[in-house]
XYZ file of C-alpha atoms in Angstrom:
373
model
C -4.305 26.814 -6.972
C -4.820 24.979 -3.492
C -4.541 21.207 -3.084
C -5.556 19.166 0.183
C -3.818 16.057 0.568
C -5.371 13.403 2.930
C -4.238 10.299 4.142
C -3.353 8.164 7.128
C -1.622 4.771 6.861
C 1.827 4.357 5.956
C 0.747 2.840 2.008
C -0.810 5.758 1.494
C 1.851 8.349 2.260
C 4.589 6.458 0.748
C 2.497 6.893 -2.408
C 1.273 10.634 -1.831
C 4.695 11.799 -1.042
C 5.862 11.907 -4.805
C 2.584 14.051 -5.473
C 3.478 16.476 -2.294
C 7.088 16.592 -3.935
C 6.095 17.337 -6.983
C 3.508 20.003 -5.718
C 6.414 21.579 -4.245
C 8.362 21.919 -7.231
C 5.596 23.809 -9.649
C 4.702 26.011 -7.380
C 1.156 24.477 -5.870
C -0.119 25.249 -2.751
C -0.297 21.859 -0.185
C -1.835 21.602 2.448
C -1.603 18.383 4.518
C -4.350 16.748 6.437
C -3.128 13.192 8.136
C -5.581 10.774 8.985
C -3.412 9.146 11.958
C -5.192 6.361 10.866
C -1.825 4.363 11.226
C -0.045 6.731 14.032
C 3.505 5.382 14.243
C 3.726 4.097 10.770
C 2.452 7.188 9.125
C 5.071 9.090 11.332
C 7.875 7.697 10.394
C 7.039 7.999 5.870
C 6.753 11.950 7.319
C 10.131 11.826 8.243
C 11.947 10.059 5.413
C 9.236 11.745 3.155
C 10.117 14.978 4.684
C 6.621 16.048 4.623
C 4.787 17.732 6.921
C 1.165 17.562 8.259
C -0.571 20.979 8.350
C -3.688 19.182 9.775
C -2.868 16.193 12.057
C -6.069 14.442 13.142
C -4.806 12.360 15.118
C -7.821 9.728 15.643
C -6.499 6.125 16.102
C -7.502 4.835 19.076
C -6.728 0.961 19.589
C -9.102 -1.551 18.908
C -11.803 1.263 17.651
C -14.339 -0.148 14.942
C -15.245 0.891 11.874
C -17.716 2.869 12.372
C -16.441 5.039 14.899
C -13.061 4.913 12.550
C -15.783 6.439 10.801
C -17.915 8.994 12.807
C -14.280 10.603 14.321
C -13.141 10.930 10.307
C -16.050 12.859 9.209
C -16.746 15.123 12.284
C -12.876 15.964 11.855
C -12.125 16.549 8.312
C -15.046 18.305 8.246
C -14.041 21.175 10.671
C -11.106 21.551 8.577
C -13.515 22.379 5.262
C -15.488 24.925 7.307
C -11.920 26.990 7.373
C -10.249 26.547 4.292
C -10.796 26.002 1.009
C -9.646 23.624 -1.958
C -9.660 23.385 -5.777
C -8.796 20.207 -4.908
C -8.438 17.034 -2.630
C -6.126 14.244 -4.054
C -6.905 10.980 -1.897
C -4.969 7.287 -2.772
C -6.341 4.300 -2.423
C -8.967 2.661 -0.477
C -8.422 3.056 3.368
C -10.916 4.822 5.146
C -9.192 8.034 4.939
C -9.197 8.433 1.464
C -13.180 7.440 1.323
C -14.106 9.536 4.368
C -11.957 12.427 2.242
C -13.632 12.201 -1.188
C -17.092 12.051 0.654
C -16.149 15.529 3.277
C -15.045 16.779 0.062
C -18.337 15.577 -2.575
C -20.097 17.620 0.582
C -18.634 21.219 0.093
C -18.234 20.616 -3.552
C -14.767 20.537 -3.794
C -13.182 18.379 -7.042
C -11.794 14.684 -5.786
C -9.080 13.470 -7.912
C -8.140 9.996 -6.467
C -5.382 7.937 -6.709
C -4.770 4.561 -7.786
C -8.072 4.552 -9.349
C -9.879 1.083 -10.474
C -8.491 -1.654 -8.258
C -11.115 -4.619 -8.251
C -11.609 -7.939 -7.320
C -14.877 -7.782 -7.725
C -15.945 -9.091 -4.291
C -16.920 -6.974 -1.567
C -15.494 -8.723 1.077
C -12.815 -9.201 0.141
C -10.167 -6.976 0.595
C -12.954 -5.705 3.588
C -13.306 -2.926 3.921
C -11.127 -1.767 1.254
C -13.174 -3.019 -2.043
C -15.859 -1.063 -1.310
C -14.497 1.749 0.026
C -12.242 1.708 -3.479
C -15.917 1.172 -4.873
C -17.302 4.384 -3.854
C -14.301 6.561 -3.907
C -14.530 6.173 -7.550
C -18.453 7.407 -7.597
C -17.175 10.391 -5.440
C -14.388 11.515 -7.685
C -14.095 13.736 -10.808
C -10.441 13.069 -11.846
C -9.250 9.326 -11.673
C -5.942 8.819 -11.914
C -5.587 4.915 -13.183
C -2.395 3.263 -11.900
C -2.699 0.246 -15.744
C -4.941 -0.529 -18.304
C -6.802 -2.722 -16.077
C -7.315 -0.501 -14.014
C -8.697 2.412 -16.688
C -10.663 -1.143 -17.844
C -12.759 -1.317 -14.787
C -13.210 2.058 -14.654
C -14.729 2.027 -18.089
C -16.926 -1.257 -16.636
C -19.020 0.743 -14.260
C -19.449 3.661 -16.053
C -16.736 6.181 -15.545
C -16.123 8.911 -18.453
C -13.392 8.068 -20.653
C -12.180 11.504 -20.191
C -11.862 11.300 -17.164
C -9.530 8.731 -16.706
C -6.188 8.712 -16.967
C -3.827 5.842 -16.866
C -0.389 7.343 -14.966
C 2.046 3.734 -13.709
C 1.455 3.935 -10.254
C 3.254 6.419 -7.978
C 4.923 3.450 -5.831
C 7.627 3.284 -8.220
C 7.896 7.545 -7.577
C 8.577 6.580 -4.471
C 10.655 4.172 -4.705
C 13.819 4.886 -7.123
C 13.991 8.014 -4.529
C 14.479 6.669 -1.595
C 16.724 4.354 -3.793
C 18.840 7.639 -5.040
C 18.536 9.427 -1.710
C 19.016 6.671 1.059
C 21.427 4.454 -0.172
C 23.659 4.837 2.702
C 21.213 4.046 5.150
C 20.221 1.021 2.593
C 23.553 -0.268 2.713
C 23.663 -0.797 6.198
C 20.934 -2.357 6.827
C 21.462 -5.995 5.798
C 24.271 -5.401 8.245
C 22.298 -4.369 11.290
C 19.924 -7.343 11.294
C 22.931 -9.385 10.721
C 21.204 -11.117 7.473
C 23.951 -10.149 5.068
C 25.368 -14.002 4.586
C 21.930 -15.031 5.351
C 19.488 -16.445 2.578
C 15.672 -15.206 3.978
C 12.516 -15.312 3.201
C 10.987 -11.482 3.289
C 7.985 -11.633 4.937
C 4.113 -9.950 6.138
C 0.836 -10.464 7.158
C -1.769 -8.050 8.995
C -4.702 -7.377 6.149
C -8.413 -7.416 8.496
C -9.383 -10.506 6.483
C -6.821 -12.311 7.568
C -7.137 -11.553 11.558
C -6.530 -15.080 13.204
C -6.388 -18.422 11.148
C -5.790 -17.603 7.864
C -2.753 -15.753 9.716
C -2.158 -18.986 11.761
C -2.190 -21.061 8.412
C 0.686 -20.096 7.171
C 3.081 -19.808 9.950
C 1.555 -23.415 9.772
C 3.228 -24.277 6.220
C 6.163 -21.588 6.715
C 7.545 -23.547 10.006
C 7.244 -26.947 7.980
C 9.576 -24.849 5.148
C 11.504 -23.561 8.022
C 11.915 -26.981 9.602
C 13.202 -28.557 6.103
C 15.289 -25.832 5.032
C 17.647 -25.170 8.221
C 19.412 -22.449 6.082
C 16.421 -20.790 5.217
C 15.264 -17.619 7.336
C 12.110 -16.039 7.684
C 12.332 -12.329 8.738
C 8.800 -11.389 9.321
C 8.466 -7.170 9.689
C 4.842 -7.242 11.929
C 2.142 -4.686 11.986
C 1.724 -3.181 15.215
C -1.811 -4.167 15.681
C -2.336 -6.359 18.792
C -4.405 -9.337 16.870
C -1.866 -9.479 14.243
C 1.772 -9.520 16.781
C 0.519 -11.924 19.265
C -0.563 -14.599 17.639
C 2.573 -13.933 15.412
C 4.698 -14.054 18.453
C 3.079 -16.827 19.782
C 3.537 -18.806 16.462
C 6.897 -18.321 16.193
C 8.831 -17.824 19.425
C 10.855 -21.194 19.410
C 11.580 -21.096 15.067
C 15.095 -20.577 15.545
C 15.589 -19.241 11.644
C 12.385 -16.885 11.958
C 13.065 -13.444 12.659
C 10.574 -11.384 14.260
C 11.023 -7.917 14.046
C 9.407 -4.575 14.818
C 8.123 -2.351 11.894
C 10.429 -1.807 9.700
C 11.207 2.215 8.017
C 10.731 2.359 4.505
C 14.268 2.511 3.835
C 15.101 -0.626 5.896
C 11.958 -2.662 4.771
C 13.632 -1.836 1.045
C 16.873 -2.675 2.027
C 15.343 -5.830 3.013
C 13.688 -6.578 0.312
C 16.512 -6.031 -2.617
C 18.476 -8.653 -1.395
C 16.228 -11.244 0.249
C 15.335 -14.500 -1.696
C 11.395 -13.868 -2.624
C 8.176 -12.219 -0.877
C 5.695 -13.930 0.957
C 2.725 -11.092 2.111
C -1.277 -9.841 1.875
C -0.214 -6.801 0.830
C -0.853 -4.889 -2.491
C 1.826 -2.103 -2.242
C 4.579 -4.519 -2.570
C 3.830 -6.672 -5.049
C 3.862 -3.575 -6.931
C 7.661 -2.684 -5.257
C 8.292 -6.718 -5.496
C 8.645 -6.183 -9.537
C 11.223 -3.160 -9.522
C 13.556 -5.470 -7.790
C 12.023 -8.512 -9.657
C 11.172 -10.302 -6.274
C 8.982 -13.388 -6.308
C 5.940 -12.984 -5.175
C 3.808 -15.514 -3.026
C 0.359 -13.673 -2.487
C -0.889 -14.664 0.788
C -4.619 -13.739 -0.106
C -7.968 -14.864 -2.223
C -8.437 -12.600 -3.991
C -5.598 -9.720 -5.864
C -6.161 -6.977 -7.555
C -3.104 -6.395 -8.592
C -3.789 -9.296 -11.525
C -0.941 -7.007 -13.374
C 1.761 -9.168 -11.436
C 0.371 -12.655 -11.407
C -1.037 -12.160 -15.230
C 2.981 -11.244 -16.016
C 4.080 -14.490 -13.877
C 5.978 -12.242 -11.276
C 2.912 -13.646 -8.473
C 1.134 -16.504 -8.066
C -2.109 -16.225 -5.773
C -1.658 -18.783 -3.053
C -4.466 -17.624 -0.307
C -3.709 -19.438 3.088
C -4.974 -22.824 2.620
C -1.069 -24.633 4.749
C -0.395 -27.647 2.214
C -1.281 -25.297 -0.829
C 1.356 -22.479 0.025
C 3.402 -25.105 1.644
C 4.051 -26.921 -1.682
C 4.832 -23.317 -3.425
C 7.307 -22.696 -1.158
C 9.403 -25.429 -2.603
C 7.898 -25.200 -5.596
C 10.112 -21.904 -5.162
C 13.165 -24.138 -4.924
C 13.137 -24.931 -8.443
C 12.693 -23.906 -11.917
C 10.168 -22.074 -10.984
C 11.864 -19.687 -9.871
C 14.082 -18.732 -12.509
C 10.751 -18.290 -14.420
C 9.036 -15.448 -12.047
C 12.340 -13.112 -12.592
C 13.912 -10.723 -14.863
C 10.209 -9.365 -15.648
C 9.402 -5.876 -17.469
C 7.800 -4.010 -14.356
C 3.881 -3.581 -15.216
C 3.465 -0.993 -12.901
C 5.089 2.007 -14.763
C 8.680 3.547 -14.887
C 8.606 5.910 -12.081
C 7.154 9.023 -14.024
C 2.969 8.086 -12.390
C 3.916 12.054 -9.642
C 4.824 14.213 -13.054
C 2.124 12.669 -15.228
C -0.633 13.568 -12.210
C 0.644 17.054 -11.788
C 0.572 18.183 -15.499
C -3.165 17.002 -15.989
C -4.427 18.483 -12.372
C -3.041 22.183 -12.828
C -3.913 22.827 -16.512
C -7.929 21.072 -15.898
C -11.274 23.118 -16.730
C -12.746 22.586 -13.639
C -15.925 24.645 -15.366
C -15.804 22.351 -17.693
C -16.192 18.973 -15.674
C -19.001 20.531 -13.802
C -21.238 20.687 -16.759
C -20.319 17.229 -17.198
C -20.568 15.753 -14.240
């Protein structure tokens, strides 16, 4: 059996790494196709998880449009499929790399397994373009590995065959536990490196395309109000390398003494800071899942979220980007609300998602699937 893994961003690499390792353990031939949609951040993940690219497409160009990216991905992935044959292709999540990987696989009649299938906000422009990417992958996929029951319900509503939907938990938990168990020494030194060992701090990330510009500015205005009133609390912001994010963040926070703007962190560093922070403010999807493992409350800086499990469990609160609303919710976490948001059961799984996925794939009946499709 020969399986292709197509991915190109840091979050994809994190969530595919446990799949890669599990495939190697059971002796399946793996071909790693990295698009490098995020070059530097992807390379960090490959080093940490000890993965090697068989094909590195290196598609990242500064300020490229989605149309340019899509065109380049189709051409480069197509070249690989002309010379290499696969029994299955695995894509993860909702990036343009994942969508185009699934599309080209379909063109070559290669079955697609979609990891983290079924997440929905039901707003086609939020998140953009991720919501449409994942819906289109669901149309193309042969097998749908849903992380939660909610995700499965979304797929069934769209007419996906229930026999092709498998609830596995989220592979990000597998990855996080692997790092905690194998990178202990590196993680323990991080707080000292950034002089945070004796500090109370909020961990902050904000980078999504729909939040570029004014939404980020409005949230940072709330943050600055809060930090001014609470000089003992620090903000730690590992800023995304995209100039549209980085330049704005530096200009907004450069004179705030208790705001620390950092370069992108290694994954081990980020997990170490997450494990000791007071709480998290983010527009990231994956961080909402990781935070649950560390029992850290999350203020979600978006108007919608596909991780409703966190909201329903009381681990996270959707606060959007309105300055006053964000500020009020930061104030709320000074009181009893904070205690109500910690020590909850993790709704995203037990760290065995990759095991369930690989067990299913190695026993998959492709002929039966073709007859049903």
